[in-house]
Tab-separated table of C-alpha atoms in Angstrom:
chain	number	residue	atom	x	y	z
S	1	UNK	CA	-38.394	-4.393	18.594
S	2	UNK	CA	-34.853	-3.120	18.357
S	3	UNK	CA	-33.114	-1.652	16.937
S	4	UNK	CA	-36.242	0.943	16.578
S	5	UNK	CA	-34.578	3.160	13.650
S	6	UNK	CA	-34.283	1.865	10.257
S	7	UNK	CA	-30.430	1.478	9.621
S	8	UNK	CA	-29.154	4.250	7.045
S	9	UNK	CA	-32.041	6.120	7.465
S	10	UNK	CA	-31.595	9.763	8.472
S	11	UNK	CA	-33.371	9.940	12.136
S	12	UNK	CA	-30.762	7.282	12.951
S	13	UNK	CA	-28.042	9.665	12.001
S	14	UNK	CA	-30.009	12.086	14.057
S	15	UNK	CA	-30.277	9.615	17.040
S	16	UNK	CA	-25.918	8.989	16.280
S	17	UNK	CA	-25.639	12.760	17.006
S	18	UNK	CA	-27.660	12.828	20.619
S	19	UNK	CA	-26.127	9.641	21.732
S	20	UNK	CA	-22.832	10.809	20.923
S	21	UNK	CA	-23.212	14.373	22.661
S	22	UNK	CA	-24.407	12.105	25.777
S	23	UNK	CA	-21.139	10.091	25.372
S	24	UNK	CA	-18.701	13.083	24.852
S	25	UNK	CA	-20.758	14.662	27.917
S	26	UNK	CA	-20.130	11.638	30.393
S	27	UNK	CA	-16.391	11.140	28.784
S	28	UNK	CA	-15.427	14.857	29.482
S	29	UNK	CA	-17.127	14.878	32.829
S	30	UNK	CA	-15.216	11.775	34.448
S	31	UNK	CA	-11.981	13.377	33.142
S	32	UNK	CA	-11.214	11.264	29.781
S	33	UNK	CA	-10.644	14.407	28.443
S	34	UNK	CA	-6.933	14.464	30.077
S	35	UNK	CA	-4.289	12.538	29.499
S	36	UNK	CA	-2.867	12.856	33.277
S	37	UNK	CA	-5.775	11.242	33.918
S	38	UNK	CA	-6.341	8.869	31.918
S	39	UNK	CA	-2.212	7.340	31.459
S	40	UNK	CA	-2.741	7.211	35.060
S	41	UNK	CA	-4.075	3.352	34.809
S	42	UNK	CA	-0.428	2.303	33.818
S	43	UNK	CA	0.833	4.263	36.689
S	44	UNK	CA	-1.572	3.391	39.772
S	45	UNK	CA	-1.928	7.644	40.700
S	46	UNK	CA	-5.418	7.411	39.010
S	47	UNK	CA	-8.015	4.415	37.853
S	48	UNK	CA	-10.906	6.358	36.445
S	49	UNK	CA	-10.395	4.506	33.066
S	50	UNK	CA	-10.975	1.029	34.955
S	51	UNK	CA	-13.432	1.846	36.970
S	52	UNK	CA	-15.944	4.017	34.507
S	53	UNK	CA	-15.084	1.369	31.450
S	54	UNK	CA	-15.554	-1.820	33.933
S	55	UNK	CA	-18.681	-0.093	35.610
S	56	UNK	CA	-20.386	1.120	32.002
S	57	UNK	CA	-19.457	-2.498	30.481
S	58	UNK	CA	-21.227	-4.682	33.139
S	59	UNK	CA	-24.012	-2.034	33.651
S	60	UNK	CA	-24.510	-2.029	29.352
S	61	UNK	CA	-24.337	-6.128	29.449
S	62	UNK	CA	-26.670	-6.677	32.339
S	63	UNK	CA	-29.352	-4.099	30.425
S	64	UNK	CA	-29.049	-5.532	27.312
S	65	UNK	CA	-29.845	-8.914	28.519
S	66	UNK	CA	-32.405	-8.076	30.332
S	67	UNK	CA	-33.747	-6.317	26.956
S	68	UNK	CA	-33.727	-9.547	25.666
S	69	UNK	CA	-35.247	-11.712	28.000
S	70	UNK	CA	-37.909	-9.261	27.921
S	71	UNK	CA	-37.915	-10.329	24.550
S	72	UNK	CA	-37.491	-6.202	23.109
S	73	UNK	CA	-34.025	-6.671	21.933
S	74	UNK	CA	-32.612	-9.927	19.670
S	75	UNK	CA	-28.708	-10.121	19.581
S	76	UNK	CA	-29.061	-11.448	16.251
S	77	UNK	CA	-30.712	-7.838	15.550
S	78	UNK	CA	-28.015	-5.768	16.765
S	79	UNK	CA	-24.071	-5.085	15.752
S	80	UNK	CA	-21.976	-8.016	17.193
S	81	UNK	CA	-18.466	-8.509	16.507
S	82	UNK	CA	-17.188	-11.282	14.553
S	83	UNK	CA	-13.938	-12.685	16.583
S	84	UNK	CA	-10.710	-13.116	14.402
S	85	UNK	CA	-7.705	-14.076	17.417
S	86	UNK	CA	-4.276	-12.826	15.983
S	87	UNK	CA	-5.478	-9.657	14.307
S	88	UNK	CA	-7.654	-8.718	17.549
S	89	UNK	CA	-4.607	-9.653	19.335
S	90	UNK	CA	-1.962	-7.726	17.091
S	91	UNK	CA	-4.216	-4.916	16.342
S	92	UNK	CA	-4.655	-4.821	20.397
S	93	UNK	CA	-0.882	-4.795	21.271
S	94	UNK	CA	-0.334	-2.291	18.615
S	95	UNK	CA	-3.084	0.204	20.109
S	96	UNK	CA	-1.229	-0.438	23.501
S	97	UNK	CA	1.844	1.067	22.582
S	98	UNK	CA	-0.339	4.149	21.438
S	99	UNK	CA	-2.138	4.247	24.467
S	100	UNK	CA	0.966	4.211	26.369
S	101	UNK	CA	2.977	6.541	24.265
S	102	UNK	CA	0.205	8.666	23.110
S	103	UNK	CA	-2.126	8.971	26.116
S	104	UNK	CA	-4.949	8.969	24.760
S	105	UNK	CA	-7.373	6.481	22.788
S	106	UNK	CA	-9.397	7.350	19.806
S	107	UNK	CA	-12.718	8.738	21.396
S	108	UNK	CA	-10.746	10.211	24.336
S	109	UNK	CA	-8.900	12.223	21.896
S	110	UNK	CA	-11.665	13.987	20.716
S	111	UNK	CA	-13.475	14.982	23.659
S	112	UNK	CA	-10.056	16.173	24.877
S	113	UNK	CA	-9.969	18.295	21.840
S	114	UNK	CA	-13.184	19.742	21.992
S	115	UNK	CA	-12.162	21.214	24.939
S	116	UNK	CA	-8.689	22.916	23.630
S	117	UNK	CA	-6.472	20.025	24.214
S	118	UNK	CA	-3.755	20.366	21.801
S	119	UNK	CA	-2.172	17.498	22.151
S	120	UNK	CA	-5.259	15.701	21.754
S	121	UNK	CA	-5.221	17.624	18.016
S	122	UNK	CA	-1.930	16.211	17.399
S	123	UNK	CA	-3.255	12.675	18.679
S	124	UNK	CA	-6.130	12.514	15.839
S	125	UNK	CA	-3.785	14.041	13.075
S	126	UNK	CA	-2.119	11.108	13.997
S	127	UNK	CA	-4.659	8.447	13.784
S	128	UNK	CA	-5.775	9.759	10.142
S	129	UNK	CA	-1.848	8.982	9.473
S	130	UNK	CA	-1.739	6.066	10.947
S	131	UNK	CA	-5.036	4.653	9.001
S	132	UNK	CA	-3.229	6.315	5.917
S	133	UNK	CA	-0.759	4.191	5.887
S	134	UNK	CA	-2.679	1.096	6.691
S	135	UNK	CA	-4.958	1.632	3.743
S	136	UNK	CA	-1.938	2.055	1.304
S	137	UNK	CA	0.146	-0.901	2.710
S	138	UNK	CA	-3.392	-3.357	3.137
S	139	UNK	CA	-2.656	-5.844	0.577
S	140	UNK	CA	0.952	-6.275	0.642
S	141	UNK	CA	1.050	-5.813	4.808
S	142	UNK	CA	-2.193	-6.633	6.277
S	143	UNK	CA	-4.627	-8.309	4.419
S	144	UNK	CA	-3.351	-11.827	4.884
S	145	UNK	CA	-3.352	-11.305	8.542
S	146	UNK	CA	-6.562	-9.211	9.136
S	147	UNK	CA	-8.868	-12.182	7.701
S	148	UNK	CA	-6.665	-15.423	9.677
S	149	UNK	CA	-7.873	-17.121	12.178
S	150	UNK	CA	-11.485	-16.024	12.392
S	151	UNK	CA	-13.714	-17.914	15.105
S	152	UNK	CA	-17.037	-16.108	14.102
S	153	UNK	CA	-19.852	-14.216	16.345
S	154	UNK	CA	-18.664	-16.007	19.485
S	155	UNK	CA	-19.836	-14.392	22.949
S	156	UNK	CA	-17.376	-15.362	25.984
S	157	UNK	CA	-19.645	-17.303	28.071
S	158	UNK	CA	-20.342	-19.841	25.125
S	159	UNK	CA	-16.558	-19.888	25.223
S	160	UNK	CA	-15.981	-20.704	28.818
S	161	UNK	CA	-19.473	-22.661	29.344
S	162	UNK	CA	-21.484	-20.802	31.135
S	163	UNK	CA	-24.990	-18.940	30.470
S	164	UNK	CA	-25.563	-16.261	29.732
S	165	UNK	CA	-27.020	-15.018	32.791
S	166	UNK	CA	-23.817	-16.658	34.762
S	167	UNK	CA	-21.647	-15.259	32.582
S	168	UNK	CA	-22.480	-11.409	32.839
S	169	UNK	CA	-22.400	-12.088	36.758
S	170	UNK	CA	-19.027	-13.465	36.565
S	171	UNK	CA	-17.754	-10.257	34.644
S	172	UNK	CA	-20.171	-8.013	37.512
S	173	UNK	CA	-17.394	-9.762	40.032
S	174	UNK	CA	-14.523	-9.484	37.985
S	175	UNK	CA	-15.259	-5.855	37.993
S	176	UNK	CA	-15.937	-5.638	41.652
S	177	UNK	CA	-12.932	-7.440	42.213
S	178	UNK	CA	-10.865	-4.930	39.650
S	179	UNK	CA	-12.328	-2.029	41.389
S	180	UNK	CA	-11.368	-3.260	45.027
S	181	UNK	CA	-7.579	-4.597	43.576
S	182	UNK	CA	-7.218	-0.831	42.234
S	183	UNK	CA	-7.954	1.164	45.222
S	184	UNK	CA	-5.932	-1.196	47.658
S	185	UNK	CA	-2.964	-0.776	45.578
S	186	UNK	CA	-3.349	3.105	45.356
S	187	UNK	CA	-3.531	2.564	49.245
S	188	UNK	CA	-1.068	0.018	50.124
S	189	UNK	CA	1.655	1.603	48.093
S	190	UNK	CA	0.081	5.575	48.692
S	191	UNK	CA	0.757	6.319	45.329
S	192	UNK	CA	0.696	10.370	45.184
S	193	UNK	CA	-1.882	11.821	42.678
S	194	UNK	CA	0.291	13.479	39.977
S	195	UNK	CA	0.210	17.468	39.640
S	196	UNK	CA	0.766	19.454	36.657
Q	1	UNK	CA	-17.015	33.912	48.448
Q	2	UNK	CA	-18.475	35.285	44.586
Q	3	UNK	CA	-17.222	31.733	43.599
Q	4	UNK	CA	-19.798	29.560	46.155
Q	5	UNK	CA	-22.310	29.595	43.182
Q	6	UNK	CA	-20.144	27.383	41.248
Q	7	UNK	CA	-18.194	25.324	43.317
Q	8	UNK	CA	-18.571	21.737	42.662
Q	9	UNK	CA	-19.460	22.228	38.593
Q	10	UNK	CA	-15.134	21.767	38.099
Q	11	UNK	CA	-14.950	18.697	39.791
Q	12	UNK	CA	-15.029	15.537	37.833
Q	13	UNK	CA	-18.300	13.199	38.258
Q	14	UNK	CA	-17.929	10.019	40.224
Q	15	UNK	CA	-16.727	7.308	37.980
Q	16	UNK	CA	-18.938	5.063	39.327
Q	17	UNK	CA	-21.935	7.273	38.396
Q	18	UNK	CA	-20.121	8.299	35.042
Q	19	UNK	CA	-20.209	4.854	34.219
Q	20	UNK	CA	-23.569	3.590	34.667
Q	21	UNK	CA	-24.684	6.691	32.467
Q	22	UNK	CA	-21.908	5.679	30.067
Q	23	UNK	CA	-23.978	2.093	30.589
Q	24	UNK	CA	-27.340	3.320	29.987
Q	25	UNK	CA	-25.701	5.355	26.576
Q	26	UNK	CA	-24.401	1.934	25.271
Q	27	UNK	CA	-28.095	0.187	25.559
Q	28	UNK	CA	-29.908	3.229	23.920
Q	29	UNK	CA	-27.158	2.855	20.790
Q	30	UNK	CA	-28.004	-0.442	21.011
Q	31	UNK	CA	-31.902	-0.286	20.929
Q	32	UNK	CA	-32.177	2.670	19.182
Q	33	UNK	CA	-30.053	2.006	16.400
Q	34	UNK	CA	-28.486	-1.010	16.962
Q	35	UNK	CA	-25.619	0.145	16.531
Q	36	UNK	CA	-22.618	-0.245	19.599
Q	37	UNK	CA	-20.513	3.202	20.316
Q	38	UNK	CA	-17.344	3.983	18.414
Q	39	UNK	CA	-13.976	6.030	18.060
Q	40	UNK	CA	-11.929	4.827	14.997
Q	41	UNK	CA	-14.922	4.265	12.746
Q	42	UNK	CA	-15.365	8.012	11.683
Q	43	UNK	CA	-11.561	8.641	11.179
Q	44	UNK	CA	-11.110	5.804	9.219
Q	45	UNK	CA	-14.812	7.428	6.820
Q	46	UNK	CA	-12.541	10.730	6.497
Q	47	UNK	CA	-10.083	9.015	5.165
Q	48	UNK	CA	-12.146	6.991	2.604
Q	49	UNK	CA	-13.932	10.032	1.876
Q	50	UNK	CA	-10.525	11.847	1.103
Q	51	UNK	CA	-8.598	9.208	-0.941
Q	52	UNK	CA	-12.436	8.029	-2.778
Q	53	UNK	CA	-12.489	12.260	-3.614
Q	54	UNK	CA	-8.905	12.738	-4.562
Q	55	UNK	CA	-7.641	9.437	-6.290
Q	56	UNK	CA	-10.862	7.884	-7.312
Q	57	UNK	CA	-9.041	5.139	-10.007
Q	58	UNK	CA	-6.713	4.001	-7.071
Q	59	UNK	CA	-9.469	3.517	-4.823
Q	60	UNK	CA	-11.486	1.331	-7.133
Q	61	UNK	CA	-8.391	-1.332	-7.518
Q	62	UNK	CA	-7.781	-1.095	-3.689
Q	63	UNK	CA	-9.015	-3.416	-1.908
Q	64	UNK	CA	-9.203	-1.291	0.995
Q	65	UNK	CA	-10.787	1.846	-0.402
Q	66	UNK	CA	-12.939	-0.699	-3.269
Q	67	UNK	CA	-16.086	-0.747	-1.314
Q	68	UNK	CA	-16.198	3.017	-0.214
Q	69	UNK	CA	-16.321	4.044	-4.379
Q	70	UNK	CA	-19.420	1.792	-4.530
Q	71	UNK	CA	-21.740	3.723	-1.993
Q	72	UNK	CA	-24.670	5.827	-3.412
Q	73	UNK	CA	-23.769	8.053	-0.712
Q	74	UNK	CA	-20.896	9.880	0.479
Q	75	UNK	CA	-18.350	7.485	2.849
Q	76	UNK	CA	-18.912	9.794	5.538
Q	77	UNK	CA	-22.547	9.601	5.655
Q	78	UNK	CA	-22.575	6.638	8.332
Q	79	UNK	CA	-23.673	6.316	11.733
Q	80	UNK	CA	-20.271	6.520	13.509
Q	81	UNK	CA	-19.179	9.364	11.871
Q	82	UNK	CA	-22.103	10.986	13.412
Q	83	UNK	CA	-21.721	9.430	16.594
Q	84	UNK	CA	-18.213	11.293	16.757
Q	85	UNK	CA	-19.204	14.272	15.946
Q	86	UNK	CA	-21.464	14.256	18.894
Q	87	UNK	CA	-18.857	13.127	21.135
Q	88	UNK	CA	-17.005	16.473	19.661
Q	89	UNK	CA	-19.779	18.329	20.952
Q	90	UNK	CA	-20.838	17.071	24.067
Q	91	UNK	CA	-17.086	17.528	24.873
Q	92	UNK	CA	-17.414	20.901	24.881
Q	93	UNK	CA	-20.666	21.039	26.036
Q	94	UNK	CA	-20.036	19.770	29.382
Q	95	UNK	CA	-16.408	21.253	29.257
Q	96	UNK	CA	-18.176	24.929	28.787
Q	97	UNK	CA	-20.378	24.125	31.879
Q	98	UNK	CA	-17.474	22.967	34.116
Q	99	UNK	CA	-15.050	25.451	32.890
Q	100	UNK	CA	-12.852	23.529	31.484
Q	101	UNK	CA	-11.999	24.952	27.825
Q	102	UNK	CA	-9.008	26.280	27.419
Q	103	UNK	CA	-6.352	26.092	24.477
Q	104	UNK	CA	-3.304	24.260	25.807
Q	105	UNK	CA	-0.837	21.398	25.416
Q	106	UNK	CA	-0.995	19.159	28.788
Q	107	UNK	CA	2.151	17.680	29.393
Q	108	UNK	CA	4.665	16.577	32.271
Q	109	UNK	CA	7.133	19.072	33.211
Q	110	UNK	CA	9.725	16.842	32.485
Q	111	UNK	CA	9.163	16.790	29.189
Q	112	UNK	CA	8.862	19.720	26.353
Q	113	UNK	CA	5.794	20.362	24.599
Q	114	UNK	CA	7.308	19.315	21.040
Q	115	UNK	CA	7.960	15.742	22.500
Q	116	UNK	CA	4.378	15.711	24.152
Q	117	UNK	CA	3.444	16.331	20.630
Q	118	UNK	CA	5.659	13.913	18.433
Q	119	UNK	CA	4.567	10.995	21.155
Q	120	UNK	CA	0.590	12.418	20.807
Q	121	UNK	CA	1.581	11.885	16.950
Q	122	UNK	CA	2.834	8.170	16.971
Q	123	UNK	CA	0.524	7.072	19.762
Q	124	UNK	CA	-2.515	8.191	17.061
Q	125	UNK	CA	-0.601	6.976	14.136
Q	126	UNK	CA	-0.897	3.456	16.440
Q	127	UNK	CA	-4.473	3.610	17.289
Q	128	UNK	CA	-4.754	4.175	13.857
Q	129	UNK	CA	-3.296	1.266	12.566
Q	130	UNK	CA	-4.076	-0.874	15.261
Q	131	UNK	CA	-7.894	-0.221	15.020
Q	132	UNK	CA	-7.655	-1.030	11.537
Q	133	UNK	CA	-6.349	-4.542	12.039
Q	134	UNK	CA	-8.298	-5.282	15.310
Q	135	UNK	CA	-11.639	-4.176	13.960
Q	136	UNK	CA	-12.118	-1.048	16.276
Q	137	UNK	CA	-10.621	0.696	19.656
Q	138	UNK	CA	-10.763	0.837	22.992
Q	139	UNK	CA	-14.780	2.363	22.192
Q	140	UNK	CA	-15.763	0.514	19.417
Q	141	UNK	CA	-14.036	-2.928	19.574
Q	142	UNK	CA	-13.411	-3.042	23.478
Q	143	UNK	CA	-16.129	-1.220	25.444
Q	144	UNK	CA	-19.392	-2.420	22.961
Q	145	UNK	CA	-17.378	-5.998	22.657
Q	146	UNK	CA	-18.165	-6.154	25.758
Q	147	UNK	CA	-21.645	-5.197	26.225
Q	148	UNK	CA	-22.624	-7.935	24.039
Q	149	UNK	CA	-20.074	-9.987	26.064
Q	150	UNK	CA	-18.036	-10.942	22.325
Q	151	UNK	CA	-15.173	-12.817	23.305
Q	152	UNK	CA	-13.371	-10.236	20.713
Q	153	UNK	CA	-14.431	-7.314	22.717
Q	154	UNK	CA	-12.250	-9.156	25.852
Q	155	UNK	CA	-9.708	-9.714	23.457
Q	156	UNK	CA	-9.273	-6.840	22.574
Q	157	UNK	CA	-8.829	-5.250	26.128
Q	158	UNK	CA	-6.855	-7.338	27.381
Q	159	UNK	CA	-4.256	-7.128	24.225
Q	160	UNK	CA	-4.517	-3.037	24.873
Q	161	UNK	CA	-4.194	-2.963	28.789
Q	162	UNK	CA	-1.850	-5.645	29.139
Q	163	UNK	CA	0.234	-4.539	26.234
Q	164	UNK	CA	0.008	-1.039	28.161
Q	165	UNK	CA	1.158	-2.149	31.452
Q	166	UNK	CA	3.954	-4.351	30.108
Q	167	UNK	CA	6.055	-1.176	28.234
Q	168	UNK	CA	4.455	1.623	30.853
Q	169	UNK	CA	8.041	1.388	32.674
Q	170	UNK	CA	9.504	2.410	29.356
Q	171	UNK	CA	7.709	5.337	29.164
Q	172	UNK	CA	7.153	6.654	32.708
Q	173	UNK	CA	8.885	9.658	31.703
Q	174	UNK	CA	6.513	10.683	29.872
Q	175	UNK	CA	4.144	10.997	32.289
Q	176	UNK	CA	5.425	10.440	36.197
């Protein structure tokens, strides 16, 4: 059954468009569109980015299983990353310093500068420059590293033996348990929302 | 009073309710196109489109740029880029209804607006890199890693969080 569109064909592009005005719509409304907010993870004032990522992986995991034991949805079908260790790793701790120093990520930036956020302007000027010079320097920097270590189309409960079913309810208490950590640390410490 | 009509529309939506939407958005990329939802993937089709346009014998002996100059269509003629340029409008879609657009540079007071900007510059110039090497963001690589429970889609958030946490004492100026 899925994916219903052909891929490349141009009502898919047309379907990219609407799902990606729903996406900027829900980013922008839960306040990705601010920086305050969203470098507020690393701070404890605000954990919006935990608790809408957390709550729209488990939700997207649980429903896409489901699609599949219903049999309308093959994982085979669909994108699925390939794992590679030290470049997800490297590539990771790289794009943590930019979250940290930047404030924003790539898809936060531009729903942040949609609505006039300037900064958020300056953040994707910056990613073009940053890909730039990671196209220019790929052979003699990156190659080599990018394609090491690769442990193919692995899914984490294969990796930690458990089902699948198990394993999506483990991550649905993981997130519980992130969600209840977050808010008794806001409390226990009354960190002060920050203002400006 | 005049105001009553649209009190509530400037208040942010429950995260917990943004994010089973957010939920629901991943499946339908997911059974509609098969596709999972991205950030970096359409900046890094500008910039094939740019050097494929501009320097077209460099990008054929690139390894980089090599399979971008063998496309029957243009590089930016792909699903993500598409994707982004919804999230561009739904942006200010929904920051139009809530009131939120407005033309300004958000930053602590205790920092200056040119320093807001260089760190806005070199924290992009990161994610750029960074998304390059680890196959996709905190969207692409991260949040649709996940839905299809990838152990790379853990990886990767864990790398970018904990990474994040570890160095946020560094740079609490910036922000607290």
């Amino acid at each position: 059954m899925a994916p219903v569109f052909e891929q490349g064909s141009e009502v898919n592009l047309i379907a990219a468009l609407l799902i990606g005005i729903a996406f900027g719509w829900i980013l922008e409304s839960a306040g990705f569109s601010s920086s305050k907010k969203l470098a507020g993870v690393f701070y404890g004032y605000d954990f919006v980015v935990i608790k809408v990522f957390f709550t729209a992986a488990v939700t997207a995991a649980a429903g896409l299983l489901i699609l599949n034991q219903l049999g309308l949805l093959y994982f085979e079908d669909v994108w699925m990353p390939t794992t590679y260790i030290v470049p997800t790793i490297i590539g990771g701790v790289i794009m943590g310093v930019g979250f940290v120093t930047g404030g924003f990520c790539p898809g936060t930036s531009v729903c942040a500068a949609a609505i006039g956020k300037i900064d958020a302007w300056a953040f994707m000027g910056g990613i073009l420059l940053g890909i730039f010079f990671y196209s220019f320097t790929y052979e003699s920097i990156w190659e080599p590293i990018r394609n090491s270590t690769k442990l193919g189309k692995v899914k984490i409960g294969d990796l930690i033996g458990l089902s699948e079913g198990m394993a999506v309810f483990a991550f649905l208490l993981f997130a519980l348990f992130s969600f209840w950590l977050v808010d008794t640390i806001k409390k226990k410490y009354n960190i002060k929302d920050v203002e400006y | 009073m005049k105001n009553l009509k649209h009190r509530g529309k400037d208040k942010y939506m429950n995260p917990y309710v943004a994010g089973v939407l957010l939920g629901f958005v991943i499946m339908a990329a997911f059974f509609f196109s098969g596709e999972g939802l991205g950030g970096s993937g359409a900046f890094k089709d500008i910039v094939k489109t740019t050097v494929v346009s501009v320097a077209p014998d460099y990008a054929a002996h690139s390894h980089y740029f090599k399979s971008a100059t063998e496309l029957d269509h243009s590089p930016l003629k792909t699903w993500l880029a598409f994707e982004v340029l919804g999230i561009l409008i739904g942006g200010i879609l929904s920051g139009a209804y809530a009131r939120r657009l407005n033309l300004r540079i958000e930053h602590s007071p205790k920092i200056t607006s040119r320093k807001r900007i260089g760190f806005a510059i070199l924290g992009g110039a990161l994610f750029g890199m960074g998304s390059q090497l680890g196959r996709g963001c905190t969207s692409g690589a991260g949040l649709s890693g996940m839905a299809v429970m990838s152990v790379s889609g853990f990886l990767v958030v864990a790398a970018i969080f904990g990474t994040g946490y570890l160095l946020a004492w560094f740079f609490r100026k910036l922000w607290i």
